[in-house]
């Protein structure tokens, strides 16, 4: 299990679960600051209605993102979805440092939108890149990352909560694991399954050249460098 969790094609997608858990853990502490005139910082404290909007806007964003993905007729590469999600989360998190009330609502909605769009891709990339006998364990690794993120979020929130204006740091620090996850996904190949089933137009749009089968085999070689060609094809 430790070896599986340290594999790059499991570790980097699992970082997105860590970010999701961290945001969930830290949100309650950020809400406490946003409603306290002494801790909110330069912004006016938010009302109970505003806080409800801040929390629910992320849920609404997740619903919209999931619906958007469900209505899409084209199967996009899970690697590309996660890569763009990392860019989005990094930008959204950094934008929190400059947010007022309305901007904060928008950023929380966009964070939920990114969560809704990327949730299936987190599972899909890991499942499609690990060996069949390790798929159950890989799912456990993703949920362990979520749990660790939740614990880290609670710890960070408790540490930062007495510091005025630190709600921006609570949300903004998510840019760090998101950027690391994005850099890691950039180094990883597309899923062999997606390459094997993608049409030529989809493959070309990713800047790849060659037929789908040869590209899928090349991806497997990167993911399992110690395996021979006949073992990969088995």
Coordinates of N, CA and C in Angstrom, one line a residue:
X1 N 0.8 -1.2 0.0 CA 0.0 0.0 0.0 C 0.9 1.3 0.0
X2 N 2.0 1.2 0.8 CA 2.9 2.4 0.8 C 3.5 2.6 -0.5
X3 N 3.9 1.5 -1.2 CA 4.6 1.6 -2.5 C 3.6 2.1 -3.5
X4 N 2.3 1.7 -3.4 CA 1.3 2.2 -4.3 C 1.0 3.6 -4.2
X5 N 0.9 4.1 -2.9 CA 0.7 5.5 -2.6 C 1.8 6.4 -3.1
X6 N 3.0 5.9 -3.1 CA 4.2 6.7 -3.6 C 4.4 6.7 -5.1
X7 N 3.6 5.9 -5.8 CA 3.7 5.8 -7.3 C 3.1 7.2 -7.8
X8 N 3.8 7.8 -8.7 CA 3.5 9.1 -9.2 C 2.1 9.2 -9.8
X9 N 1.6 8.1 -10.5 CA 0.3 8.1 -11.1 C -0.8 7.9 -10.1
X10 N -0.5 7.6 -8.8 CA -1.5 7.6 -7.8 C -1.3 8.8 -6.8
X11 N -0.1 9.1 -6.6 CA 0.2 10.2 -5.6 C -0.3 11.6 -6.1
X12 N 0.0 11.9 -7.4 CA -0.4 13.3 -7.8 C -2.0 13.4 -8.0
X13 N -2.7 12.4 -8.6 CA -4.1 12.6 -8.6 C -4.7 12.6 -7.2
X14 N -4.1 11.9 -6.2 CA -4.6 11.8 -4.9 C -4.4 13.2 -4.2
X15 N -3.5 14.0 -4.6 CA -3.3 15.3 -4.1 C -4.6 16.2 -4.2
X16 N -5.3 15.9 -5.3 CA -6.6 16.7 -5.5 C -7.6 16.3 -4.4
X17 N -7.6 15.0 -4.0 CA -8.4 14.6 -2.9 C -7.9 15.3 -1.6
X18 N -6.6 15.4 -1.4 CA -6.1 16.1 -0.3 C -6.6 17.6 -0.2
X19 N -6.6 18.2 -1.4 CA -7.0 19.6 -1.4 C -8.5 19.7 -1.1
X20 N -9.3 18.8 -1.6 CA -10.8 18.8 -1.3 C -11.0 18.6 0.2
X21 N -10.2 17.7 0.8 CA -10.3 17.4 2.3 C -9.9 18.6 3.1
X22 N -8.8 19.3 2.6 CA -8.3 20.4 3.3 C -9.3 21.6 3.3
X23 N -9.9 21.8 2.2 CA -10.9 22.9 2.1 C -12.1 22.6 3.0
X24 N -12.5 21.4 3.1 CA -13.6 21.0 4.0 C -13.2 21.2 5.4
X25 N -12.0 20.9 5.8 CA -11.6 21.0 7.2 C -11.4 22.4 7.6
X26 N -10.9 23.3 6.7 CA -10.6 24.6 7.1 C -11.7 25.6 7.0
X27 N -12.8 25.2 6.3 CA -13.9 26.1 6.0 C -14.6 26.6 7.3
X28 N -14.8 25.7 8.3 CA -15.5 26.2 9.5 C -14.7 27.2 10.2
X29 N -13.4 27.1 10.2 CA -12.6 28.1 10.9 C -12.6 29.5 10.1
X30 N -12.6 29.4 8.8 CA -12.7 30.6 8.0 C -14.0 31.3 8.2
X31 N -15.1 30.5 8.3 CA -16.4 31.1 8.6 C -16.4 31.8 9.9
X32 N -15.7 31.3 11.0 CA -15.7 32.0 12.2 C -15.0 33.3 12.1
X33 N -14.0 33.4 11.3 CA -13.3 34.7 11.1 C -14.1 35.7 10.3
X34 N -14.8 35.1 9.3 CA -15.6 36.0 8.4 C -16.8 36.7 9.1
X35 N -17.2 36.1 10.2 CA -18.4 36.7 10.9 C -17.9 37.5 12.1
X36 N -16.6 37.5 12.4 CA -16.1 38.3 13.6 C -15.5 39.6 13.1
X37 N -16.0 40.7 13.6 CA -15.5 42.0 13.2 C -14.0 42.2 13.6
X38 N -13.5 41.5 14.6 CA -12.1 41.7 15.0 C -11.2 40.8 14.3
X39 N -11.7 39.7 13.7 CA -10.9 38.7 13.0 C -11.0 38.7 11.5
X40 N -12.0 39.4 11.0 CA -12.2 39.3 9.5 C -11.2 40.1 8.7
X41 N -10.5 41.0 9.4 CA -9.4 41.8 8.7 C -10.0 43.0 8.1
X42 N -9.5 43.3 6.9 CA -9.9 44.6 6.2 C -11.3 44.6 5.7
X43 N -11.9 43.4 5.5 CA -13.3 43.3 5.0 C -14.3 43.4 6.1
X44 N -15.5 43.9 5.8 CA -16.6 44.0 6.7 C -17.0 42.6 7.1
X45 N -17.4 42.3 8.3 CA -17.9 41.0 8.7 C -19.1 40.6 7.9
X46 N -19.2 39.3 7.6 CA -20.4 38.8 6.8 C -21.5 38.4 7.7
X47 N -22.7 38.6 7.2 CA -23.9 38.2 7.9 C -24.1 36.7 7.8
X48 N -25.1 36.2 8.6 CA -25.4 34.8 8.5 C -25.8 34.4 7.1
X49 N -26.6 35.3 6.4 CA -27.0 35.0 5.0 C -25.8 34.9 4.1
X50 N -24.8 35.9 4.3 CA -23.6 35.8 3.5 C -22.8 34.5 3.7
X51 N -22.7 34.1 4.9 CA -22.0 32.9 5.2 C -22.7 31.7 4.5
X52 N -24.0 31.6 4.6 CA -24.7 30.6 3.9 C -24.5 30.6 2.4
X53 N -24.4 31.8 1.9 CA -24.1 31.9 0.5 C -22.6 31.5 0.1
X54 N -21.7 31.8 1.0 CA -20.3 31.4 0.8 C -20.2 29.8 0.8
X55 N -20.9 29.2 1.7 CA -20.8 27.7 1.8 C -21.6 27.1 0.7
X56 N -22.8 27.5 0.5 CA -23.6 26.9 -0.5 C -23.1 27.2 -2.0
X57 N -22.4 28.3 -2.2 CA -22.0 28.6 -3.5 C -21.0 27.5 -4.0
X58 N -20.2 27.0 -3.1 CA -19.3 25.9 -3.5 C -20.0 24.6 -3.9
X59 N -21.1 24.3 -3.1 CA -21.9 23.2 -3.4 C -22.6 23.3 -4.7
X60 N -23.2 24.5 -5.0 CA -23.8 24.8 -6.2 C -22.8 24.7 -7.4
X61 N -21.6 25.2 -7.2 CA -20.6 25.0 -8.2 C -20.3 23.6 -8.5
X62 N -20.2 22.8 -7.5 CA -19.9 21.3 -7.7 C -21.1 20.7 -8.5
X63 N -22.3 21.1 -8.2 CA -23.5 20.5 -8.9 C -23.4 20.9 -10.3
X64 N -23.1 22.2 -10.6 CA -23.0 22.6 -12.0 C -21.9 21.9 -12.7
X65 N -20.8 21.8 -12.1 CA -19.6 21.1 -12.7 C -19.9 19.6 -13.0
X66 N -20.6 18.9 -12.1 CA -21.0 17.6 -12.4 C -22.0 17.5 -13.5
X67 N -22.9 18.4 -13.5 CA -24.0 18.4 -14.6 C -23.3 18.7 -15.9
X68 N -22.4 19.6 -15.9 CA -21.7 20.0 -17.2 C -21.0 18.8 -17.7
X69 N -20.3 18.0 -16.9 CA -19.6 16.9 -17.3 C -20.5 15.8 -17.8
X70 N -21.6 15.6 -17.1 CA -22.6 14.6 -17.4 C -23.2 14.8 -18.8
X71 N -23.4 16.1 -19.1 CA -24.1 16.5 -20.4 C -23.1 16.5 -21.6
X72 N -21.8 16.4 -21.2 CA -20.8 16.4 -22.3 C -20.8 15.0 -23.0
X73 N -20.8 15.1 -24.3 CA -20.8 13.8 -25.1 C -19.4 13.3 -25.5
X74 N -18.4 14.1 -25.2 CA -17.1 13.8 -25.5 C -16.3 13.4 -24.3
X75 N -15.6 12.2 -24.4 CA -14.8 11.8 -23.3 C -13.4 12.4 -23.3
X76 N -13.2 13.3 -22.4 CA -12.0 14.1 -22.3 C -10.9 13.3 -21.5
X77 N -9.7 13.5 -21.9 CA -8.6 12.8 -21.1 C -8.6 13.2 -19.7
X78 N -8.7 12.2 -18.8 CA -8.7 12.5 -17.3 C -7.4 13.3 -16.9
X79 N -6.3 13.0 -17.6 CA -5.1 13.7 -17.3 C -5.2 15.2 -17.6
X80 N -5.8 15.6 -18.7 CA -6.0 17.0 -19.1 C -7.0 17.7 -18.2
X81 N -8.0 16.9 -17.8 CA -9.0 17.5 -16.8 C -8.3 17.9 -15.5
X82 N -7.5 17.0 -15.0 CA -6.8 17.2 -13.8 C -5.8 18.3 -13.9
X83 N -5.1 18.4 -15.0 CA -4.1 19.4 -15.3 C -4.8 20.8 -15.3
X84 N -5.9 20.9 -16.0 CA -6.5 22.2 -16.0 C -7.2 22.5 -14.7
X85 N -7.6 21.5 -14.0 CA -8.2 21.7 -12.6 C -7.1 22.3 -11.7
X86 N -5.9 21.8 -11.8 CA -4.8 22.3 -11.0 C -4.6 23.8 -11.2
X87 N -4.6 24.1 -12.5 CA -4.4 25.5 -12.9 C -5.5 26.4 -12.3
X88 N -6.8 25.9 -12.4 CA -7.9 26.6 -11.9 C -7.9 26.8 -10.4
X89 N -7.6 25.7 -9.7 CA -7.6 25.8 -8.2 C -6.5 26.7 -7.7
X90 N -5.3 26.6 -8.4 CA -4.2 27.5 -8.0 C -4.6 29.0 -8.2
X91 N -5.2 29.3 -9.3 CA -5.6 30.7 -9.6 C -6.7 31.1 -8.6
X92 N -7.7 30.2 -8.3 CA -8.8 30.6 -7.4 C -8.2 30.8 -6.0
X93 N -7.3 29.9 -5.6 CA -6.8 30.0 -4.2 C -6.0 31.3 -4.1
X94 N -5.2 31.7 -5.0 CA -4.4 32.9 -5.0 C -5.3 34.1 -5.0
X95 N -6.4 34.0 -5.8 CA -7.4 35.1 -5.9 C -8.0 35.4 -4.6
X96 N -8.1 34.5 -3.6 CA -8.7 34.7 -2.3 C -7.9 35.8 -1.6
X97 N -6.7 36.0 -1.8 CA -5.9 37.0 -1.1 C -6.3 38.5 -1.5
X98 N -7.1 38.6 -2.6 CA -7.5 39.9 -3.1 C -9.1 40.0 -3.1
X99 N -9.7 39.1 -2.4 CA -11.2 39.0 -2.5 C -11.9 39.9 -1.6
X100 N -13.0 40.5 -2.1 CA -14.0 41.1 -1.2 C -15.2 40.2 -1.1
X101 N -16.3 40.6 -0.6 CA -17.5 39.7 -0.4 C -17.9 39.1 -1.7
X102 N -18.2 39.9 -2.8 CA -18.7 39.4 -4.0 C -17.7 38.5 -4.7
X103 N -16.4 38.9 -4.7 CA -15.4 38.1 -5.3 C -15.2 36.8 -4.6
X104 N -15.4 36.8 -3.3 CA -15.3 35.5 -2.5 C -16.4 34.6 -2.9
X105 N -17.6 35.1 -3.1 CA -18.7 34.2 -3.5 C -18.4 33.6 -4.9
X106 N -17.9 34.4 -5.8 CA -17.6 33.9 -7.1 C -16.5 32.8 -7.0
X107 N -15.4 33.1 -6.2 CA -14.3 32.2 -6.1 C -14.8 30.8 -5.5
X108 N -15.7 30.9 -4.5 CA -16.1 29.6 -3.9 C -17.0 28.8 -4.9
X109 N -17.7 29.6 -5.7 CA -18.5 28.9 -6.8 C -17.6 28.2 -7.8
X110 N -16.5 28.9 -8.2 CA -15.6 28.4 -9.2 C -14.8 27.2 -8.6
X111 N -14.5 27.3 -7.3 CA -13.9 26.1 -6.6 C -14.8 24.9 -6.6
X112 N -16.0 25.1 -6.4 CA -17.0 24.0 -6.5 C -17.1 23.5 -7.9
X113 N -17.1 24.4 -8.9 CA -17.2 24.0 -10.3 C -16.0 23.1 -10.6
X114 N -14.8 23.5 -10.2 CA -13.6 22.7 -10.4 C -13.7 21.3 -9.8
X115 N -14.3 21.3 -8.6 CA -14.5 20.0 -7.8 C -15.4 19.1 -8.6
X116 N -16.5 19.7 -9.1 CA -17.5 18.9 -9.8 C -17.0 18.3 -11.1
X117 N -16.2 19.1 -11.8 CA -15.7 18.6 -13.1 C -14.6 17.6 -12.9
X118 N -13.8 17.8 -11.9 CA -12.6 16.9 -11.7 C -12.9 15.6 -10.9
X119 N -13.9 15.6 -10.1 CA -14.1 14.4 -9.3 C -14.1 13.1 -10.0
X120 N -14.8 12.9 -11.1 CA -14.7 11.6 -11.9 C -13.3 11.4 -12.4
X121 N -12.6 12.5 -12.8 CA -11.2 12.3 -13.4 C -10.2 11.8 -12.4
X122 N -10.4 12.2 -11.1 CA -9.5 11.8 -10.0 C -9.5 10.2 -9.9
X123 N -10.7 9.7 -9.9 CA -10.9 8.3 -9.8 C -10.5 7.6 -11.1
X124 N -10.9 8.2 -12.2 CA -10.7 7.5 -13.5 C -9.2 7.4 -13.8
X125 N -8.4 8.4 -13.6 CA -7.0 8.3 -14.0 C -6.3 7.3 -13.2
X126 N -6.5 7.2 -11.9 CA -5.9 6.2 -11.0 C -6.3 4.8 -11.4
X127 N -7.6 4.6 -11.6 CA -8.1 3.3 -11.9 C -7.6 2.8 -13.2
X128 N -7.4 3.7 -14.2 CA -7.0 3.3 -15.5 C -5.5 3.2 -15.7
X129 N -4.7 3.5 -14.7 CA -3.3 3.5 -14.8 C -2.6 2.5 -13.8
X130 N -3.4 1.9 -12.9 CA -2.8 0.9 -12.0 C -3.2 -0.5 -12.5
X131 N -2.5 -1.5 -12.0 CA -2.8 -2.8 -12.3 C -4.1 -3.2 -11.8
X132 N -4.8 -4.2 -12.4 CA -6.2 -4.5 -12.0 C -6.3 -5.0 -10.6
X133 N -5.3 -5.7 -10.1 CA -5.3 -6.2 -8.7 C -5.1 -5.2 -7.7
X134 N -4.7 -4.0 -8.1 CA -4.4 -2.9 -7.2 C -5.4 -1.8 -7.2
X135 N -6.5 -2.0 -8.0 CA -7.5 -0.9 -8.1 C -8.2 -0.6 -6.8
X136 N -8.5 -1.7 -6.1 CA -9.2 -1.5 -4.8 C -8.3 -0.7 -3.8
X137 N -7.1 -1.1 -3.8 CA -6.1 -0.4 -2.9 C -5.9 1.0 -3.3
X138 N -5.9 1.3 -4.6 CA -5.7 2.7 -5.0 C -6.9 3.6 -4.6
X139 N -8.1 3.0 -4.6 CA -9.2 3.8 -4.1 C -9.1 4.1 -2.7
X140 N -8.5 3.2 -1.9 CA -8.3 3.5 -0.5 C -7.2 4.6 -0.3
X141 N -6.2 4.6 -1.2 CA -5.2 5.7 -1.1 C -5.8 7.0 -1.4
X142 N -6.7 7.1 -2.3 CA -7.4 8.4 -2.6 C -8.2 8.9 -1.4
X143 N -8.9 8.0 -0.7 CA -9.7 8.4 0.4 C -8.8 8.7 1.6
X144 N -7.7 8.0 1.7 CA -6.7 8.3 2.8 C -6.2 9.7 2.6
X145 N -5.9 10.1 1.3 CA -5.5 11.5 1.1 C -6.5 12.5 1.4
X146 N -7.8 12.2 1.2 CA -8.9 13.1 1.6 C -8.9 13.3 3.1
X147 N -8.8 12.1 3.8 CA -8.8 12.2 5.3 C -7.6 13.0 5.8
X148 N -6.4 12.8 5.3 CA -5.3 13.5 5.7 C -5.5 15.0 5.4
X149 N -6.1 15.3 4.3 CA -6.3 16.7 3.9 C -7.3 17.4 4.9
X150 N -8.3 16.6 5.3 CA -9.3 17.1 6.3 C -8.6 17.4 7.7
X151 N -7.8 16.5 8.1 CA -7.0 16.7 9.3 C -6.1 17.9 9.3
X152 N -5.4 18.0 8.1 CA -4.5 19.1 7.9 C -5.3 20.4 7.9
X153 N -6.5 20.4 7.3 CA -7.3 21.6 7.2 C -7.7 22.1 8.6
X154 N -8.2 21.1 9.5 CA -8.6 21.4 10.8 C -7.4 22.0 11.6
X155 N -6.2 21.3 11.5 CA -5.0 21.8 12.2 C -4.6 23.2 11.8
X156 N -4.6 23.4 10.5 CA -4.3 24.8 9.9 C -5.3 25.8 10.4
X157 N -6.5 25.5 10.3 CA -7.6 26.4 10.8 C -7.5 26.8 12.2
X158 N -7.2 25.8 13.1 CA -7.1 26.0 14.5 C -5.8 26.9 14.8
X159 N -4.8 26.7 14.0 CA -3.6 27.4 14.2 C -3.7 28.9 13.8
X160 N -4.4 29.1 12.6 CA -4.5 30.4 12.1 C -5.7 31.2 12.6
X161 N -6.7 30.5 13.2 CA -7.9 31.2 13.6 C -7.8 32.4 14.4
X162 N -6.8 32.5 15.4 CA -6.7 33.7 16.2 C -6.1 34.9 15.5
X163 N -5.5 34.7 14.3 CA -4.8 35.7 13.6 C -5.8 36.5 12.7
X164 N -6.0 37.8 12.9 CA -7.0 38.5 12.1 C -6.6 38.5 10.6
X165 N -7.7 38.2 9.8 CA -7.5 38.2 8.3 C -6.9 37.0 7.8
X166 N -6.7 36.0 8.6 CA -6.0 34.8 8.1 C -6.9 33.8 7.4
X167 N -8.2 34.1 7.2 CA -9.1 33.3 6.4 C -8.6 33.3 5.0
X168 N -8.0 34.3 4.5 CA -7.4 34.4 3.2 C -6.3 33.3 3.0
X169 N -5.5 33.2 4.1 CA -4.4 32.2 4.1 C -5.0 30.8 4.1
X170 N -6.1 30.6 4.9 CA -6.7 29.3 5.0 C -7.1 28.8 3.6
X171 N -7.8 29.6 2.8 CA -8.2 29.2 1.5 C -7.0 29.3 0.5
X172 N -6.2 30.3 0.7 CA -5.1 30.5 -0.3 C -4.0 29.5 -0.3
X173 N -3.8 28.8 0.8 CA -2.7 27.8 0.9 C -3.0 26.6 0.0
X174 N -4.2 26.4 -0.4 CA -4.6 25.3 -1.3 C -3.8 25.4 -2.6
X175 N -3.3 26.6 -2.9 CA -2.6 26.8 -4.2 C -1.3 25.9 -4.2
X176 N -0.8 25.7 -3.0 CA 0.5 24.9 -3.0 C 0.3 23.5 -3.4
X177 N -0.5 22.7 -2.8 CA -0.7 21.3 -3.2 C -1.3 21.2 -4.6
X178 N -2.1 22.2 -5.0 CA -2.7 22.2 -6.3 C -1.6 22.4 -7.4
X179 N -0.7 23.3 -7.1 CA 0.4 23.5 -8.1 C 1.3 22.3 -8.2
X180 N 1.6 21.7 -7.0 CA 2.4 20.4 -7.0 C 1.7 19.3 -7.8
X181 N 0.4 19.2 -7.6 CA -0.4 18.2 -8.3 C -0.4 18.5 -9.8
X182 N -0.5 19.7 -10.2 CA -0.5 20.1 -11.6 C 0.8 19.8 -12.3
X183 N 1.9 20.1 -11.6 CA 3.2 19.8 -12.1 C 3.5 18.4 -12.3
X184 N 2.9 17.6 -11.3 CA 3.1 16.1 -11.4 C 2.3 15.6 -12.6
X185 N 1.0 16.0 -12.8 CA 0.2 15.5 -13.9 C 0.8 15.9 -15.2
X186 N 1.5 17.0 -15.3 CA 2.2 17.4 -16.5 C 3.2 16.4 -16.9
X187 N 3.9 15.8 -16.0 CA 4.9 14.8 -16.3 C 4.4 13.4 -16.5
X188 N 3.1 13.2 -16.2 CA 2.5 11.9 -16.4 C 1.9 11.7 -17.8
X189 N 1.9 10.5 -18.3 CA 1.3 10.3 -19.6 C -0.3 10.2 -19.5
X190 N -0.9 10.3 -20.7 CA -2.3 10.1 -20.7 C -2.7 8.6 -20.3
X191 N -3.9 8.4 -19.9 CA -4.3 7.1 -19.5 C -4.3 6.2 -20.7
X192 N -3.7 5.0 -20.6 CA -3.6 4.0 -21.7 C -5.0 3.7 -22.2
X193 N -6.0 3.6 -21.3 CA -7.3 3.2 -21.8 C -7.9 4.4 -22.6
X194 N -7.7 5.6 -22.2 CA -8.2 6.7 -23.0 C -7.5 6.8 -24.4
X195 N -6.2 6.6 -24.4 CA -5.5 6.6 -25.7 C -6.0 5.4 -26.6
X196 N -6.3 4.3 -26.0 CA -6.7 3.2 -26.8 C -8.1 3.4 -27.4
X197 N -8.9 4.2 -26.8 CA -10.3 4.4 -27.3 C -10.6 5.7 -27.9
X198 N -9.6 6.6 -27.8 CA -9.8 8.0 -28.3 C -9.7 8.0 -29.9
X199 N -10.4 8.9 -30.5 CA -10.4 9.1 -31.9 C -9.2 9.9 -32.3
X200 N -8.9 9.9 -33.6 CA -7.6 10.6 -34.0 C -7.7 12.1 -33.8
X201 N -8.9 12.7 -33.8 CA -9.0 14.1 -33.6 C -8.7 14.5 -32.1
X202 N -9.2 13.6 -31.2 CA -8.9 13.9 -29.8 C -7.4 13.7 -29.5
X203 N -6.8 12.7 -30.1 CA -5.4 12.5 -29.9 C -4.6 13.7 -30.4
X204 N -5.0 14.2 -31.6 CA -4.3 15.3 -32.2 C -4.4 16.6 -31.4
X205 N -5.6 16.7 -30.8 CA -5.8 17.9 -30.0 C -5.0 18.0 -28.7
X206 N -4.4 16.8 -28.4 CA -3.5 16.8 -27.2 C -2.0 16.9 -27.6
X207 N -1.8 17.2 -28.9 CA -0.5 17.3 -29.4 C 0.3 16.0 -29.6
X208 N -0.4 14.9 -29.7 CA 0.2 13.6 -29.9 C 0.1 13.2 -31.3
X209 N 1.1 12.4 -31.7 CA 1.1 11.8 -33.0 C 1.3 10.3 -33.0
X210 N 0.6 9.6 -33.8 CA 0.7 8.2 -33.9 C -0.7 7.6 -33.7
X211 N -0.8 6.2 -33.9 CA -2.1 5.6 -33.8 C -2.3 5.3 -32.3
X212 N -3.6 5.1 -32.0 CA -4.0 5.0 -30.6 C -3.3 3.8 -29.9
X213 N -3.2 2.7 -30.6 CA -2.6 1.5 -29.9 C -1.2 1.7 -29.5
X214 N -0.4 2.2 -30.4 CA 1.0 2.4 -30.1 C 1.2 3.5 -29.0
X215 N 0.3 4.5 -29.0 CA 0.4 5.5 -28.0 C 0.0 4.9 -26.6
X216 N -1.0 4.0 -26.6 CA -1.4 3.4 -25.4 C -0.3 2.5 -24.8
X217 N 0.4 1.8 -25.7 CA 1.5 0.9 -25.3 C 2.7 1.8 -24.7
X218 N 2.9 2.9 -25.4 CA 4.0 3.8 -24.9 C 3.7 4.3 -23.5
X219 N 2.4 4.6 -23.3 CA 1.9 5.1 -22.0 C 2.1 4.0 -20.9
X220 N 1.8 2.8 -21.3 CA 2.0 1.7 -20.3 C 3.5 1.5 -20.0
X221 N 4.3 1.7 -21.0 CA 5.8 1.5 -20.7 C 6.3 2.6 -19.7
X222 N 5.7 3.8 -19.8 CA 6.1 4.8 -18.8 C 5.6 4.5 -17.4
X223 N 4.4 4.0 -17.4 CA 3.7 3.7 -16.1 C 4.3 2.5 -15.4
X224 N 4.7 1.5 -16.3 CA 5.3 0.2 -15.7 C 6.6 -0.1 -16.4
X225 N 7.6 0.7 -16.1 CA 8.9 0.6 -16.9 C 9.6 -0.8 -16.7
X226 N 9.3 -1.6 -15.6 CA 9.9 -2.8 -15.4 C 9.3 -4.0 -16.1
X227 N 8.1 -3.7 -16.7 CA 7.4 -4.8 -17.4 C 7.9 -4.9 -18.9
X228 N 7.9 -6.1 -19.4 CA 8.3 -6.3 -20.8 C 7.0 -6.1 -21.7
X229 N 7.3 -5.9 -23.0 CA 6.2 -5.6 -23.9 C 5.1 -6.7 -23.9
X230 N 5.5 -8.0 -23.9 CA 4.6 -9.1 -23.9 C 3.7 -9.1 -22.6
X231 N 4.3 -8.7 -21.5 CA 3.6 -8.6 -20.2 C 2.6 -7.5 -20.3
X232 N 3.0 -6.4 -20.9 CA 2.1 -5.2 -21.0 C 0.9 -5.5 -21.9
X233 N 1.1 -6.3 -22.9 CA 0.0 -6.6 -23.8 C -0.9 -7.7 -23.4
X234 N -0.4 -8.4 -22.3 CA -1.2 -9.6 -21.8 C -2.5 -9.2 -21.2

